[in-house]
XYZ file of C-alpha atoms in Angstrom:
206
model
C 0.000 0.000 0.000
C 1.278 3.448 -0.926
C -0.112 6.121 1.348
C -0.669 9.693 0.226
C 1.370 12.110 2.333
C -1.706 13.707 3.876
C -4.303 11.653 5.725
C -7.269 13.722 6.887
C -9.568 12.834 9.767
C -13.023 14.367 10.116
C -14.334 15.905 13.328
C -17.904 17.182 13.589
C -17.406 18.724 17.019
C -14.548 20.830 15.749
C -16.075 21.897 12.451
C -19.820 21.876 12.963
C -20.002 20.285 9.500
C -21.315 16.899 8.459
C -18.803 14.205 7.582
C -19.992 14.400 3.980
C -19.349 18.131 3.761
C -15.905 17.711 5.306
C -15.098 15.008 2.745
C -16.183 17.300 -0.074
C -14.089 20.246 1.140
C -11.031 18.086 1.808
C -11.309 16.403 -1.580
C -11.585 19.780 -3.290
C -8.225 20.588 -1.696
C -6.605 17.442 -3.068
C -6.903 15.064 -0.103
C -7.359 11.462 -1.233
C -7.411 9.513 2.065
C -9.955 10.417 4.749
C -11.002 8.743 7.984
C -14.472 9.360 9.352
C -14.157 9.758 13.116
C -17.297 9.978 15.231
C -17.391 9.791 19.023
C -20.826 11.223 19.843
C -23.478 10.117 17.348
C -25.583 7.020 17.800
C -24.660 4.030 15.623
C -27.689 4.680 13.411
C -26.847 8.362 12.996
C -23.233 7.587 12.216
C -24.304 4.959 9.709
C -26.492 7.475 7.866
C -23.772 10.124 7.887
C -21.082 7.675 6.808
C -23.257 6.394 3.961
C -23.644 9.937 2.626
C -19.921 10.638 3.031
C -18.928 7.444 1.214
C -21.291 8.265 -1.663
C -19.595 11.638 -2.103
C -16.146 10.083 -1.725
C -16.897 7.641 -4.543
C -17.856 10.518 -6.825
C -14.636 12.374 -5.995
C -12.195 9.453 -6.061
C -11.425 9.527 -2.342
C -10.545 6.537 -0.159
C -12.608 6.492 3.048
C -11.912 4.580 6.244
C -14.227 4.326 9.245
C -12.816 4.840 12.720
C -13.432 1.931 15.110
C -16.626 0.531 13.588
C -16.120 -2.498 11.357
C -19.881 -3.030 11.180
C -20.512 0.447 9.826
C -17.608 0.168 7.381
C -19.206 -2.979 5.970
C -22.702 -1.511 5.943
C -21.756 1.630 4.001
C -19.204 0.015 1.700
C -16.231 1.984 3.015
C -12.717 1.156 1.863
C -11.698 -0.056 5.304
C -11.331 0.768 8.967
C -8.922 2.299 11.422
C -8.727 0.417 14.716
C -7.456 1.417 18.135
C -5.915 -0.705 20.852
C -9.320 -1.273 22.487
C -11.291 -1.988 19.315
C -12.001 -5.259 17.538
C -8.679 -7.141 17.109
C -7.246 -6.707 13.601
C -7.290 -10.468 13.012
C -11.061 -10.550 13.581
C -11.563 -7.419 11.518
C -9.662 -9.014 8.632
C -11.896 -12.075 8.788
C -14.969 -9.851 8.486
C -13.616 -7.402 5.929
C -11.804 -9.848 3.677
C -8.396 -9.412 2.043
C -9.028 -6.320 -0.047
C -10.236 -3.684 2.394
C -7.773 -1.561 4.297
C -7.062 -1.879 8.001
C -5.025 0.649 9.956
C -3.994 0.174 13.571
C -3.073 2.708 16.239
C 0.008 2.204 18.397
C 1.453 4.348 21.167
C 4.794 2.694 21.918
C 7.562 0.752 20.217
C 6.319 -2.443 21.849
C 2.830 -1.979 20.419
C 4.268 -1.149 17.005
C 6.363 -4.319 17.054
C 3.275 -6.358 17.839
C 1.337 -4.579 15.088
C 4.047 -5.430 12.570
C 2.959 -9.071 12.726
C -0.764 -8.325 12.429
C -2.844 -8.384 9.209
C -2.944 -4.584 8.941
C -2.102 -2.383 5.972
C -0.479 0.414 7.943
C 0.608 1.257 11.454
C -0.170 4.589 13.100
C 2.114 5.939 15.830
C 1.305 8.818 18.146
C 0.528 11.201 19.546
C 3.713 12.745 18.172
C 2.857 16.122 19.722
C 0.266 17.234 22.282
C -3.218 16.958 20.819
C -6.509 18.650 21.641
C -8.865 16.379 19.716
C -8.954 13.596 22.307
C -10.400 13.967 25.788
C -7.907 11.504 27.287
C -4.914 11.375 24.933
C -2.116 8.868 25.283
C 1.299 10.186 26.384
C 3.197 12.114 23.726
C 5.756 9.900 21.969
C 7.747 12.529 20.051
C 9.481 12.466 16.690
C 12.146 10.060 17.980
C 9.470 7.382 18.344
C 8.575 7.829 14.686
C 12.219 7.124 13.823
C 12.300 4.106 16.121
C 9.173 2.546 14.642
C 10.353 3.279 11.090
C 13.548 1.364 11.829
C 11.520 -1.628 12.987
C 8.744 -2.027 10.407
C 8.432 -2.109 6.639
C 4.705 -1.478 6.811
C 3.475 1.977 5.802
C 3.722 4.307 8.789
C 1.283 7.070 9.704
C 2.215 9.665 12.317
C -0.629 11.319 14.222
C -1.196 13.741 17.048
C -0.853 17.507 17.147
C 0.804 17.688 13.724
C 0.674 21.041 11.926
C 1.696 22.266 8.513
C 4.886 23.607 10.090
C 5.857 20.338 11.822
C 4.643 17.881 9.173
C 7.855 18.010 7.089
C 9.900 17.078 10.197
C 7.656 14.083 10.804
C 7.972 12.913 7.195
C 11.750 13.342 7.437
C 11.732 11.116 10.527
C 10.332 8.268 8.456
C 6.544 8.603 8.398
C 4.950 7.813 5.061
C 1.992 10.037 5.901
C 0.766 12.470 8.527
C -2.755 12.166 9.893
C -4.165 15.581 10.691
C -7.359 16.712 12.370
C -7.358 20.123 14.071
C -4.846 21.930 11.858
C -6.743 20.791 8.787
C -10.491 20.559 9.368
C -10.258 23.182 12.105
C -9.005 25.788 9.628
C -11.315 28.638 8.567
C -11.041 27.438 4.958
C -10.665 23.662 4.934
C -10.139 23.409 1.183
C -7.401 26.043 1.135
C -5.667 24.416 4.102
C -5.871 20.999 2.468
C -4.322 22.419 -0.669
C -1.443 23.845 1.372
C -0.755 20.458 2.949
C -0.820 18.665 -0.383
C 1.504 21.197 -2.021
C 4.023 21.241 0.836
C 4.179 17.506 1.467
C 4.002 16.345 -2.150
C 7.329 18.083 -2.699
C 9.033 15.954 -0.029
């Protein structure tokens, strides 16, 4: 799997926009990989929103992953899921999703990343690299050095996440990340499309 440099994650609380509208604005800025992240809506509400977002993503040529919920990913025909340490184990998710859909997996230490290297996942996420404000109870900050350490250990595509900004993203890529996952500095911008375009232009040159 070849990851695009920029990996956007939606956030309705931060933007006040539907997941579908966020997908549209991000895609207009050149983003091609988007995760739908929803922590407040009921399963039915998230299903309806995700279905609309995936429909728009198909029209715009965008890959969409669902955070946490394998059942919703299957129901809406998403391209895959992103799982955390407390979600359905990747092995079980792979059994349900089959061989072709994408599975990403969050790790927060070198030990977890080593374990993830042997799992049936398409990419490993490491973080938070910097302090983040999009999680109520974030894991301890791991820093750029952890990105380097994980890169030295795994050949799987590596996504860095957590507090990353346009200014720090090039440092994270230089440390070995294949992509940066961004929430606040991207969808929290006054003009999401313009901010997305900036990310794509800056990181595509690296």
